[in-house]
């Protein structure tokens, strides 16, 4: 970042470029293989989105981005928080149930509900942190188990305390926070709490680059032994990072709850799967605030635009899940290839400079 | 090391002792279950029907765990088992429908799982991508591809729909083995202590059991034999313990890792095939429902060994099947776990591990109170059982487990000094 180096920027963009080419190629091949028309598919996908879709894309981007920040907090320190899904499901339920209780009014209710979401998400993911530091259990396995437990637990709580309506169960309805309508009313509104994503992104950048905690976090991610030698308590770092990651995860669905959903219902109003999308986007954007923003926008665009496929083509919208998966796999492979290539380039430069230096002294 | 000759005596004796230990634990477990069954008067706890359901629930978990075993023994962590398994469900349905034979379908399931394994091998072995990252990506691709392929290929078929395909032929079922099935079932109906429980197990294994289940149990034995008794297996495991040393001995580490991960994917795929063809009435989207992860947990539970893996898979399979049965049986399960925890407490008190004893006594007592104060357990809590068990077992046992030394570590050709 010190000097403008076109080659460094070129190398940094090479990874994503390879990934996009690979995912486009694979998607096209899969569509052609089952006998549909890739041309129709791409022209529908590249069609400029209608106002309604544009609003949806922004709302979705915000939620996916928050999820990606949550994942990245763990990744930057070498922790795999695969449990985002469970953390935000449980936190969303708790916040929705509290908000539905209407113990407070107006913005106080919203604010306290958000705090509850953060607390529940943090507490649930801290379990994995504590298991790792005290009992040596890998966070990968424990968070996966906690996902399943959380989702079943929410199902039980909802059944017991929720509002039963026909075949569905949900929490008590709440008042929405009115958003911003950029187009006409029928095109929907951009939710107020989309601001959470912006705060999460900025907060993440400040935390990593401007605070001691952020430095310790990155140091622990790079080398645990070095971090320990410089006075970082690894156990405390692990629990704090897990709790922080889970706390942000708790906020993932909050924009939708107060923007449109009005209640929490499994399989109805609640949008599941954002946790896994967040992990994918964090990998895609290399855990960098700006990189993840592009990743979140891309994933949101693919998800929202794929709805148009049903009317315009015979390709099922689930095709974009393949595109997304291949993009993630291709990008991690491409980064690794670029990293090795760059290491080789640097070695060559160093050996050249050393060579001339020895010649000069000789 | 001053001598190069070692007598095989002590090693064999230790191994036999370990084997006897396993047998002892298994018999002890049956005895405890039997005791709880009689005390709580819930014969369904070990009825032939329950054991049969448990075997069906065990098989997919076992295959996923076996997939994990193959990969991790070669040093590759395979979180992508879930994705490979889900690809297997589609492969089984697709190939069974078009060939008319469920066995071709199982081969198709193995093939699809292997494709997932190949992706994982390319990413982790050739390109050195982090194993967890690659696995997460493969799970995304697996679920996405299966959903899409099912919609594209099953929608217009007879018995099919965008999210399912039913009415497929199933692998041969062995109805009964003359002489054994009948007498075992009779013995099981007597509800005697211990004997009837063992008889139940024998009856379930010999009556109305899918041939595929038996093939799966045979695959566990075969995997154990190949990995621990052949030179191929020794070389494969050396890649998981110390790839640099293996390389200096002339082992083609990349090749062995590829083979291991491909087999791993195939195993997970077959597990998916079992789910689609035997465990349910046909294919449906997202049928695996996290069983790939449970299989992985079963393998860790089993200390990266086939025997332990079998024990882990049976435990998870048993708890998984109980939730589909009598709620009263699940209620008795509370007493079972409470008794087990209190037994561990006593053991720890005897060994003077007071902190460990307290850690066991508290949940043990809580479960006992829960059992005595209620009549039934909500179904949701039962479906949580495998996951909670996994967490508990890992929290208690991780320190005693030993994974392959180079498991999950990146390795590059030529890195041996």
XYZ file of C-alpha atoms in Angstrom:
779
model
C 0.000 0.000 0.000
C 3.022 2.295 0.335
C 3.565 2.881 -3.345
C 1.378 2.468 -6.369
C 2.573 -0.742 -7.917
C 0.633 -1.824 -11.001
C 2.063 -5.311 -10.866
C 0.954 -5.845 -7.240
C -2.563 -4.655 -8.059
C -2.628 -6.866 -11.142
C -1.641 -9.882 -9.050
C -4.285 -9.049 -6.425
C -7.021 -8.910 -9.071
C -5.820 -12.042 -10.850
C -7.359 -14.349 -8.236
C -10.926 -13.020 -8.503
C -10.591 -12.824 -12.301
C -9.681 -16.518 -12.561
C -12.530 -17.387 -10.193
C -15.123 -15.488 -12.229
C -13.977 -17.093 -15.472
C -14.058 -20.561 -13.871
C -17.522 -20.157 -12.367
C -18.952 -18.743 -15.622
C -17.419 -21.657 -17.519
C -18.693 -24.354 -15.151
C -22.171 -22.823 -14.948
C -22.399 -22.660 -18.745
C -21.253 -26.273 -19.081
C -23.732 -27.545 -16.484
C -26.631 -25.715 -18.138
C -25.643 -27.024 -21.568
C -25.200 -30.562 -20.193
C -28.829 -30.828 -19.031
C -30.023 -29.472 -22.381
C -30.994 -25.895 -21.519
C -29.756 -22.783 -23.263
C -26.793 -21.021 -21.600
C -27.417 -17.995 -23.841
C -30.915 -17.435 -22.423
C -29.531 -17.883 -18.923
C -26.768 -15.308 -19.221
C -28.913 -12.757 -21.047
C -31.523 -12.998 -18.266
C -28.876 -12.723 -15.579
C -27.126 -9.751 -17.191
C -30.372 -7.919 -17.871
C -30.228 -4.712 -15.798
C -32.313 -5.325 -12.630
C -35.717 -3.668 -12.269
C -36.202 -1.129 -9.431
C -37.780 -3.777 -7.212
C -34.822 -6.123 -7.688
C -32.393 -3.274 -7.054
C -33.977 -2.667 -3.647
C -33.870 -6.392 -2.863
C -30.216 -6.625 -3.898
C -29.243 -3.808 -1.519
C -31.129 -5.354 1.395
C -29.668 -8.804 0.732
C -26.158 -7.415 0.284
C -26.392 -5.830 3.737
C -27.330 -9.087 5.453
C -24.782 -11.208 3.566
C -22.096 -8.596 4.277
C -22.813 -8.630 8.020
C -22.521 -12.423 7.946
C -19.235 -12.181 6.047
C -17.807 -9.745 8.629
C -18.811 -12.161 11.393
C -17.008 -15.017 9.626
C -13.968 -12.875 8.846
C -13.404 -11.942 12.511
C -12.799 -15.626 13.218
C -10.900 -16.340 9.992
C -8.440 -13.494 10.559
C -7.338 -15.234 13.702
C -7.356 -18.715 12.220
C -10.646 -19.764 13.814
C -13.284 -21.446 11.683
C -16.626 -20.293 12.973
C -18.805 -22.615 10.894
C -21.549 -21.983 13.461
C -22.825 -18.639 12.146
C -25.992 -20.355 10.998
C -26.923 -21.553 14.480
C -25.789 -18.353 16.165
C -27.939 -16.057 14.071
C -30.940 -18.396 14.135
C -30.967 -18.493 17.931
C -30.162 -14.774 18.242
C -32.850 -13.817 15.722
C -35.421 -15.865 17.609
C -34.437 -14.342 20.952
C -34.543 -10.788 19.596
C -37.860 -11.360 17.822
C -39.392 -12.917 20.930
C -38.211 -10.019 23.082
C -39.365 -7.374 20.601
C -42.721 -9.159 20.327
C -43.133 -8.974 24.094
C -43.239 -5.163 23.754
C -41.708 -4.503 27.160
C -40.382 -1.228 25.792
C -41.723 1.074 23.128
C -40.434 2.603 19.924
C -36.730 2.816 19.358
C -35.843 1.632 22.848
C -37.499 -1.681 21.989
C -35.542 -1.993 18.745
C -32.287 -1.027 20.402
C -32.594 -3.457 23.306
C -33.660 -6.209 20.905
C -30.473 -5.655 18.925
C -28.434 -5.874 22.141
C -30.160 -9.151 22.959
C -29.349 -10.487 19.495
C -25.686 -9.602 20.012
C -25.611 -11.137 23.492
C -27.276 -14.403 22.472
C -25.101 -14.814 19.372
C -21.972 -14.085 21.377
C -22.908 -16.443 24.200
C -23.732 -19.312 21.838
C -20.489 -19.026 19.929
C -18.492 -18.511 23.136
C -19.473 -22.088 24.059
C -17.319 -23.262 21.162
C -14.512 -20.950 22.290
C -14.631 -22.259 25.840
C -14.723 -25.882 24.670
C -11.657 -25.173 22.537
C -9.603 -23.479 25.230
C -10.533 -25.684 28.185
C -11.092 -29.058 26.548
C -9.206 -28.789 23.261
C -12.282 -29.477 21.103
C -11.875 -28.298 17.494
C -14.202 -25.345 16.878
C -15.067 -26.758 13.456
C -16.838 -29.787 14.908
C -18.286 -28.053 17.964
C -19.817 -25.178 15.969
C -21.353 -27.634 13.505
C -22.955 -29.535 16.402
C -24.080 -26.253 17.985
C -25.754 -25.332 14.669
C -27.974 -28.387 14.790
C -28.686 -27.957 18.486
C -29.603 -24.276 18.047
C -32.005 -24.941 15.195
C -33.772 -27.732 17.111
C -33.854 -25.604 20.254
C -35.481 -22.729 18.371
C -38.030 -25.162 16.943
C -38.899 -26.327 20.444
C -39.108 -22.828 21.958
C -41.191 -21.583 19.052
C -43.615 -24.484 19.397
C -43.955 -23.908 23.101
C -44.148 -20.127 23.325
C -44.959 -18.994 19.763
C -48.229 -17.888 18.202
C -49.902 -20.816 16.389
C -51.699 -19.879 13.189
C -52.988 -22.754 11.111
C -49.976 -24.943 10.367
C -47.405 -22.264 11.120
C -45.873 -20.948 14.311
C -44.210 -17.586 14.769
C -43.341 -15.017 17.414
C -45.696 -12.148 18.272
C -45.933 -9.509 15.532
C -43.974 -6.295 16.025
C -44.124 -2.790 14.576
C -41.818 -2.241 11.630
C -39.234 0.501 11.443
C -40.070 2.431 8.291
C -37.298 2.442 5.722
C -36.405 4.529 2.700
C -38.334 4.243 -0.554
C -36.009 5.149 -3.409
C -38.482 4.271 -6.178
C -42.222 3.847 -6.117
C -44.035 2.317 -3.158
C -44.683 -1.003 -4.880
C -40.941 -1.475 -5.428
C -40.390 -1.831 -1.695
C -38.106 -0.010 0.674
C -34.485 -0.173 1.726
C -34.565 -1.182 5.384
C -33.288 1.241 8.015
C -31.214 -1.377 9.797
C -29.171 -1.959 6.642
C -27.007 0.538 8.483
C -25.866 -2.395 10.656
C -23.846 -3.707 7.721
C -22.103 -0.370 7.234
C -21.297 -0.131 10.943
C -20.055 -3.731 10.956
C -17.795 -3.090 7.965
C -16.340 0.151 9.308
C -16.051 -1.270 12.806
C -14.242 -4.329 11.447
C -11.749 -2.153 9.558
C -11.089 0.107 12.574
C -10.812 -2.881 14.914
C -8.287 -4.667 12.720
C -6.142 -1.756 11.670
C -6.404 0.828 14.435
C -6.627 -1.066 17.704
C -4.267 -3.171 19.727
C -6.853 -5.929 19.911
C -6.964 -6.031 16.116
C -3.202 -6.276 15.951
C -3.195 -9.107 18.484
C -5.955 -10.813 16.513
C -4.039 -10.673 13.256
C -0.812 -11.684 14.995
C -2.518 -14.734 16.527
C -3.846 -15.645 13.086
C -0.392 -15.390 11.496
C 1.561 -17.212 14.169
C 0.289 -18.300 17.534
C 3.779 -18.755 18.962
C 4.890 -15.243 18.005
C 1.692 -13.779 19.451
C 2.232 -15.690 22.666
C 5.837 -14.534 22.877
C 4.733 -10.906 22.531
C 2.385 -11.216 25.479
C -0.935 -12.199 23.928
C -3.039 -14.563 26.032
C -4.137 -17.090 23.372
C -7.002 -18.513 25.431
C -8.549 -15.126 26.050
C -8.063 -14.180 22.391
C -9.867 -17.310 21.203
C -12.884 -16.789 23.468
C -13.081 -13.053 22.711
C -12.777 -13.587 18.954
C -15.430 -16.319 18.964
C -17.791 -14.186 21.062
C -17.227 -11.143 18.851
C -17.833 -13.216 15.713
C -21.018 -14.654 17.210
C -22.153 -11.225 18.414
C -21.954 -9.796 14.895
C -23.604 -12.972 13.597
C -26.530 -12.270 15.925
C -27.274 -9.102 13.948
C -27.368 -10.745 10.499
C -31.135 -11.036 10.131
C -32.111 -7.977 12.182
C -32.589 -5.644 9.162
C -35.182 -8.041 7.746
C -36.958 -8.550 11.077
C -37.587 -4.856 11.620
C -37.795 -4.047 7.904
C -40.292 -6.527 6.543
C -40.740 -9.787 8.433
C -42.618 -8.514 11.568
C -42.081 -11.907 13.246
C -39.808 -14.940 13.427
C -41.119 -18.171 11.911
C -38.981 -21.157 10.864
C -39.552 -21.939 7.213
C -41.821 -18.901 6.790
C -40.529 -15.413 7.559
C -37.028 -16.348 8.732
C -34.379 -16.452 6.005
C -32.037 -19.385 6.702
C -28.710 -20.005 4.968
C -27.250 -16.509 5.345
C -24.564 -17.863 7.693
C -23.138 -20.201 5.069
C -23.352 -17.484 2.407
C -21.408 -15.214 4.766
C -18.644 -17.793 5.157
C -18.453 -18.135 1.377
C -18.300 -14.364 0.879
C -15.590 -13.971 3.537
C -13.500 -16.528 1.637
C -14.272 -14.816 -1.665
C -13.263 -11.386 -0.350
C -10.192 -12.687 1.480
C -11.582 -11.356 4.794
C -10.931 -7.769 3.652
C -13.701 -5.186 4.255
C -13.766 -3.979 0.631
C -13.250 -7.397 -0.930
C -16.170 -8.801 1.059
C -18.374 -5.895 -0.048
C -17.888 -6.869 -3.692
C -18.421 -10.524 -2.783
C -21.646 -9.778 -0.912
C -22.932 -7.646 -3.787
C -22.131 -10.408 -6.289
C -23.868 -13.099 -4.213
C -26.896 -10.900 -3.535
C -27.127 -10.036 -7.238
C -26.988 -13.719 -8.228
C -29.598 -14.726 -5.637
C -32.073 -11.945 -6.442
C -31.649 -12.032 -10.210
C -32.051 -15.811 -10.295
C -35.752 -15.289 -9.485
C -36.219 -13.886 -12.997
C -35.084 -17.229 -14.446
C -38.407 -18.886 -13.606
C -40.329 -16.624 -15.997
C -37.761 -16.137 -18.741
C -36.032 -19.524 -19.112
C -36.325 -23.227 -18.303
C -33.241 -23.020 -16.066
C -34.003 -23.469 -12.370
C -32.896 -20.647 -10.038
C -30.912 -23.125 -7.938
C -28.239 -23.050 -10.668
C -26.769 -19.946 -9.006
C -25.900 -22.080 -5.969
C -23.495 -23.968 -8.224
C -22.115 -20.674 -9.553
C -21.578 -19.436 -5.999
C -19.936 -22.656 -4.802
C -17.618 -22.905 -7.792
C -16.677 -19.225 -7.392
C -15.587 -19.855 -3.802
C -13.590 -22.995 -4.605
C -12.012 -21.380 -7.671
C -11.090 -18.225 -5.776
C -9.309 -20.053 -2.952
C -7.414 -22.172 -5.470
C -6.565 -19.089 -7.539
C -5.301 -17.179 -4.493
C -3.058 -20.094 -3.616
C -1.690 -20.253 -7.179
C -1.083 -16.485 -7.231
C 0.563 -16.642 -3.796
C 2.993 -19.324 -4.941
C 3.698 -17.442 -8.149
C 4.318 -14.195 -6.265
C 6.644 -15.990 -3.816
C 8.641 -17.299 -6.743
C 8.795 -13.817 -8.333
C 9.986 -12.305 -5.046
C 12.606 -14.997 -4.623
C 13.894 -14.250 -8.091
C 14.058 -10.504 -7.377
C 15.850 -11.113 -4.085
C 18.371 -13.503 -5.608
C 19.008 -11.038 -8.467
C 19.609 -8.192 -6.020
C 21.824 -10.364 -3.846
C 23.720 -11.444 -6.958
C 24.453 -7.860 -8.021
C 25.324 -6.921 -4.445
C 27.962 -9.632 -4.137
C 29.342 -8.648 -7.517
C 29.622 -5.017 -6.387
C 31.538 -5.894 -3.238
C 33.803 -8.352 -5.012
C 17.333 -47.470 20.261
C 20.182 -49.837 20.835
C 18.638 -53.055 19.651
C 17.028 -53.594 16.302
C 15.224 -56.788 17.212
C 12.015 -56.533 19.193
C 9.987 -59.442 20.385
C 6.446 -59.432 19.036
C 5.157 -60.699 22.375
C 4.370 -57.454 24.288
C 2.910 -55.708 21.239
C 0.532 -58.546 20.525
C -0.415 -58.748 24.165
C -1.205 -55.026 24.277
C -3.283 -55.323 21.130
C -5.197 -58.299 22.497
C -5.757 -56.415 25.736
C -7.151 -53.465 23.765
C -9.436 -55.771 21.863
C -10.625 -57.441 25.062
C -11.220 -53.976 26.476
C -13.520 -53.048 23.588
C -15.451 -56.278 23.979
C -15.746 -55.650 27.705
C -17.064 -52.122 27.146
C -19.570 -53.359 24.561
C -20.883 -56.104 26.856
C -21.008 -53.655 29.758
C -23.030 -51.220 27.644
C -25.520 -53.959 26.731
C -25.827 -54.906 30.404
C -26.542 -51.307 31.451
C -29.126 -50.849 28.692
C -30.714 -54.118 29.706
C -30.870 -53.062 33.349
C -32.488 -49.746 32.463
C -34.957 -51.564 30.211
C -36.062 -53.811 33.067
C -36.135 -51.076 35.725
C -38.206 -48.710 33.579
C -40.226 -51.496 31.939
C -39.677 -50.185 28.393
C -39.044 -53.240 26.278
C -38.974 -51.042 23.192
C -35.505 -49.890 24.267
C -33.978 -53.031 22.756
C -36.836 -54.531 20.759
C -35.990 -56.053 17.397
C -37.759 -53.125 15.720
C -35.662 -50.550 17.556
C -32.415 -52.320 16.762
C -33.434 -52.649 13.111
C -34.163 -48.908 12.945
C -30.857 -48.259 14.701
C -28.944 -50.287 12.108
C -30.612 -48.358 9.290
C -29.746 -45.071 10.998
C -26.186 -46.245 11.649
C -25.252 -47.218 8.092
C -25.084 -43.735 6.472
C -23.217 -42.321 9.489
C -20.843 -45.260 9.316
C -20.117 -44.655 5.639
C -19.500 -40.953 6.175
C -17.201 -41.794 9.073
C -15.392 -44.359 6.954
C -14.921 -41.688 4.298
C -13.432 -39.440 6.957
C -11.179 -42.249 8.155
C -9.679 -42.884 4.717
C -8.991 -39.207 4.038
C -7.668 -38.299 7.464
C -5.437 -41.352 7.680
C -3.716 -39.921 4.587
C -3.560 -36.488 6.236
C -6.454 -34.754 4.462
C -9.301 -33.381 6.590
C -12.509 -33.872 4.645
C -15.283 -31.553 5.865
C -16.718 -31.947 2.359
C -18.186 -35.366 3.299
C -21.612 -33.773 3.632
C -21.443 -32.449 0.061
C -20.084 -35.735 -1.309
C -22.828 -37.621 0.496
C -25.561 -35.398 -0.882
C -24.137 -35.857 -4.385
C -24.371 -39.596 -3.695
C -28.109 -39.378 -2.996
C -28.703 -37.908 -6.447
C -26.295 -40.358 -8.113
C -28.052 -43.348 -6.553
C -31.493 -42.145 -7.652
C -30.397 -41.178 -11.173
C -28.503 -44.377 -11.966
C -31.048 -46.647 -10.299
C -33.888 -45.110 -12.305
C -32.115 -45.348 -15.652
C -30.541 -48.786 -15.185
C -33.316 -50.408 -13.179
C -30.774 -51.913 -10.818
C -30.139 -50.508 -7.330
C -26.583 -51.894 -7.392
C -25.761 -49.818 -10.468
C -27.310 -46.963 -8.503
C -24.920 -47.573 -5.620
C -22.005 -47.516 -8.044
C -23.412 -44.251 -9.399
C -23.571 -42.876 -5.859
C -19.937 -43.861 -5.336
C -19.016 -42.203 -8.637
C -20.718 -38.914 -7.739
C -19.131 -38.944 -4.291
C -15.803 -39.578 -5.959
C -16.249 -36.507 -8.163
C -16.679 -34.466 -4.983
C -13.583 -36.179 -3.575
C -11.617 -35.392 -6.738
C -12.445 -31.674 -6.395
C -11.277 -31.780 -2.782
C -8.078 -33.606 -3.722
C -7.247 -31.156 -6.517
C -7.759 -28.181 -4.200
C -6.000 -29.525 -1.110
C -3.301 -31.839 -2.473
C -2.266 -30.202 -5.743
C -2.920 -26.574 -4.819
C -2.432 -26.712 -1.057
C -5.672 -24.906 -0.212
C -6.707 -25.052 3.461
C -8.628 -28.303 3.961
C -11.530 -26.764 5.890
C -11.959 -23.959 3.345
C -12.040 -26.393 0.439
C -14.465 -28.649 2.308
C -16.856 -25.768 2.983
C -16.796 -24.850 -0.715
C -17.438 -28.470 -1.730
C -20.454 -28.635 0.572
C -21.863 -25.526 -1.121
C -21.279 -27.033 -4.554
C -22.667 -30.431 -3.508
C -25.928 -29.045 -2.160
C -26.297 -26.603 -5.072
C -25.529 -29.198 -7.727
C -27.908 -31.755 -6.214
C -30.771 -29.273 -5.965
C -30.236 -28.123 -9.518
C -29.685 -31.571 -11.023
C -32.763 -32.954 -9.267
C -34.931 -30.179 -10.694
C -33.422 -30.622 -14.141
C -33.530 -34.417 -14.332
C -36.308 -35.726 -12.035
C -39.171 -33.286 -12.627
C -40.736 -35.102 -15.579
C -40.059 -38.674 -14.456
C -42.661 -41.093 -13.153
C -42.633 -40.849 -9.326
C -40.444 -37.783 -9.625
C -40.725 -34.102 -8.896
C -38.427 -31.106 -8.698
C -37.365 -32.127 -5.198
C -37.856 -35.904 -5.106
C -37.874 -39.250 -6.917
C -39.713 -42.139 -5.308
C -40.687 -45.691 -6.246
C -37.124 -46.807 -7.022
C -36.154 -50.489 -6.800
C -34.261 -51.227 -3.589
C -31.307 -53.543 -2.920
C -32.137 -57.141 -1.984
C -33.469 -57.688 1.522
C -32.566 -60.876 3.376
C -35.865 -61.968 4.918
C -34.619 -64.552 7.379
C -31.807 -66.986 7.962
C -33.389 -70.355 8.818
C -32.533 -71.594 12.299
C -31.157 -68.310 13.602
C -33.811 -65.648 12.928
C -36.699 -67.507 14.486
C -35.022 -68.685 17.659
C -33.355 -65.317 18.212
C -36.711 -63.544 17.884
C -38.301 -66.004 20.332
C -35.509 -65.428 22.794
C -35.839 -61.665 22.403
C -39.562 -61.885 23.226
C -38.792 -63.469 26.597
C -37.428 -60.101 27.862
C -34.773 -61.785 29.982
C -31.923 -59.754 31.387
C -29.014 -59.428 28.923
C -29.762 -62.588 26.919
C -32.862 -61.173 25.275
C -31.047 -57.937 24.390
C -28.276 -59.813 22.642
C -30.871 -62.027 20.943
C -32.663 -58.893 19.718
C -29.479 -57.745 18.118
C -28.914 -61.096 16.435
C -32.526 -61.187 15.259
C -32.281 -57.683 13.780
C -29.083 -58.623 11.969
C -30.570 -61.759 10.450
C -34.175 -60.792 9.681
C -35.376 -58.360 7.032
C -31.992 -56.745 6.713
C -30.861 -55.044 3.540
C -27.937 -56.706 1.821
C -26.448 -53.224 1.487
C -26.264 -52.915 5.283
C -24.200 -56.096 5.395
C -21.999 -54.802 2.563
C -21.436 -51.630 4.599
C -20.413 -53.577 7.701
C -18.087 -55.622 5.483
C -16.587 -52.388 4.128
C -15.669 -51.327 7.674
C -13.830 -54.599 8.227
C -12.201 -54.390 4.794
C -11.075 -50.794 5.385
C -9.541 -51.731 8.713
C -7.734 -54.650 7.133
C -6.440 -52.665 4.140
C -5.302 -49.701 6.226
C -3.601 -51.650 9.007
C -2.604 -55.016 7.516
C -1.330 -54.278 4.015
C 1.754 -52.425 2.821
C -0.529 -50.189 0.750
C -2.298 -49.175 3.961
C 0.968 -48.626 5.788
C 2.178 -46.290 3.040
C -1.155 -44.476 3.010
C -1.067 -43.968 6.770
C 2.560 -42.830 6.617
C 1.328 -39.920 4.431
C -0.918 -38.902 7.290
C 1.702 -39.251 9.983
C 4.830 -37.897 8.362
C 4.650 -37.231 4.605
C 8.241 -35.957 4.429
C 9.554 -39.218 5.858
C 7.286 -41.165 3.514
C 8.670 -39.191 0.595
C 12.265 -40.005 1.498
C 11.293 -43.680 1.515
C 10.040 -43.384 -2.039
C 6.312 -43.179 -1.394
C 4.481 -41.044 -3.973
C 2.662 -38.958 -1.367
C 0.465 -37.031 -3.832
C -0.716 -40.277 -5.430
C -1.593 -41.859 -2.072
C -3.417 -38.744 -0.910
C -5.400 -38.644 -4.163
C -6.351 -42.318 -3.862
C -7.345 -41.837 -0.211
C -9.529 -38.782 -0.874
C -11.164 -40.456 -3.900
C -12.022 -43.522 -1.782
C -13.217 -41.161 0.928
C -15.608 -39.468 -1.499
C -16.826 -42.825 -2.802
C -17.583 -44.031 0.736
C -19.538 -40.877 1.552
C -21.357 -41.242 -1.776
C -22.392 -44.813 -0.944
C -23.645 -43.522 2.409
C -25.816 -41.068 0.474
C -26.972 -43.900 -1.780
C -28.034 -45.903 1.271
C -30.103 -42.943 2.464
C -31.923 -42.651 -0.846
C -32.440 -46.358 -1.577
C -32.714 -48.123 1.791
C -33.301 -45.662 4.633
C -36.175 -43.851 2.916
C -38.657 -44.383 0.143
C -36.584 -42.500 -2.403
C -34.520 -39.446 -3.184
C -35.372 -36.056 -1.756
C -33.381 -32.833 -1.800
C -31.097 -32.218 1.204
C -31.721 -35.716 2.465
C -28.402 -35.989 4.317
C -29.388 -33.376 6.893
C -25.936 -33.089 8.462
C -25.140 -36.824 8.593
C -21.795 -36.183 6.908
C -20.782 -34.069 9.874
C -22.110 -36.627 12.350
C -20.022 -39.269 10.566
C -16.972 -37.089 10.992
C -17.780 -36.715 14.678
C -18.225 -40.510 14.972
C -14.771 -40.967 13.494
C -13.200 -38.531 15.962
C -15.163 -40.235 18.754
C -13.640 -43.507 17.562
C -10.113 -42.104 17.747
C -9.483 -42.426 13.975
C -9.901 -46.227 14.146
C -12.468 -48.490 12.472
C -13.562 -50.242 15.698
C -14.084 -46.992 17.531
C -15.798 -45.524 14.497
C -18.246 -48.444 14.500
C -18.967 -47.874 18.203
C -19.478 -44.152 17.596
C -21.741 -44.670 14.605
C -23.827 -47.240 16.510
C -24.239 -44.832 19.434
C -25.393 -42.010 17.169
C -27.514 -44.338 15.063
C -29.195 -45.751 18.158
C -30.073 -42.352 19.643
C -31.152 -41.157 16.208
C -33.539 -44.090 15.759
C -35.047 -43.823 19.238
C -36.544 -40.426 18.483
C -38.702 -42.013 15.797
C -40.075 -44.516 18.263
C -41.923 -44.536 21.554
C -41.401 -41.315 23.559
C -41.441 -43.482 26.663
C -38.283 -45.200 25.399
C -36.546 -41.860 25.109
C -37.566 -41.010 28.624
C -35.820 -44.182 29.799
C -32.785 -43.046 27.871
C -32.459 -40.208 30.396
C -32.004 -42.763 33.158
C -29.507 -44.601 30.964
C -27.344 -41.520 30.504
C -27.715 -40.578 34.180
C -26.563 -44.049 35.234
C -23.617 -43.850 32.830
C -22.568 -40.430 34.139
C -22.860 -41.548 37.751
C -20.800 -44.639 36.927
C -18.051 -42.392 35.543
C -18.330 -40.237 38.679
C -17.743 -43.252 40.901
C -14.809 -44.302 38.747
C -13.268 -40.853 39.092
C -13.814 -40.726 42.828
C -12.014 -44.052 43.102
C -9.179 -42.588 41.027
C -9.276 -39.441 43.211
C -9.970 -37.102 40.271
C -12.287 -34.878 42.286
C -12.740 -32.061 39.739
C -13.582 -34.574 37.022
C -15.975 -36.359 39.355
C -17.883 -33.147 40.104
C -18.069 -32.331 36.393
C -19.771 -35.700 35.856
C -21.900 -35.737 38.982
C -23.706 -32.453 38.265
C -25.170 -33.361 34.836
C -25.728 -36.921 36.082
C -27.779 -35.732 39.041
C -29.631 -33.198 36.881
C -30.639 -35.910 34.406
C -31.753 -38.176 37.254
C -33.960 -35.398 38.653
C -35.324 -34.754 35.169
C -36.104 -38.458 34.736
C -37.846 -38.754 38.112
C -39.863 -35.547 37.771
C -41.266 -36.019 34.252
C -43.079 -38.661 32.227
C -41.893 -37.865 28.730
C -39.321 -35.883 26.782
C -40.293 -33.429 24.022
C -39.430 -34.829 20.614
C -37.245 -31.842 19.769
C -34.893 -32.728 22.592
C -34.558 -36.270 21.316
C -33.477 -35.133 17.885
C -30.790 -33.051 19.583
C -29.350 -36.151 21.290
C -26.683 -37.114 18.725
C -25.294 -33.583 18.634
C -25.257 -33.106 22.395
C -23.681 -36.557 22.807
C -20.971 -35.611 20.317
C -20.165 -32.396 22.179
C -20.071 -34.221 25.500
C -17.875 -37.010 24.229
C -15.466 -34.600 22.574
C -15.333 -32.379 25.662
C -14.538 -35.377 27.843
C -12.338 -37.378 25.564
C -10.399 -35.064 23.265
C -7.259 -35.209 25.384
C -7.102 -38.974 25.066
C -7.650 -38.978 21.319
C -4.759 -39.080 18.912
C -5.245 -37.986 15.356
C -2.754 -38.679 12.560
C 0.246 -36.424 13.261
C 0.195 -34.538 9.941
C -3.608 -34.425 9.640
C -4.782 -31.241 7.939
C -1.271 -29.894 7.436
C -0.235 -28.652 4.003
C 2.414 -30.740 2.270
C 4.351 -29.931 -0.887
C 6.280 -32.347 -2.995
C 10.019 -32.017 -2.429
C 9.646 -30.423 1.010
C 11.588 -33.240 2.655
C 15.076 -31.932 3.366
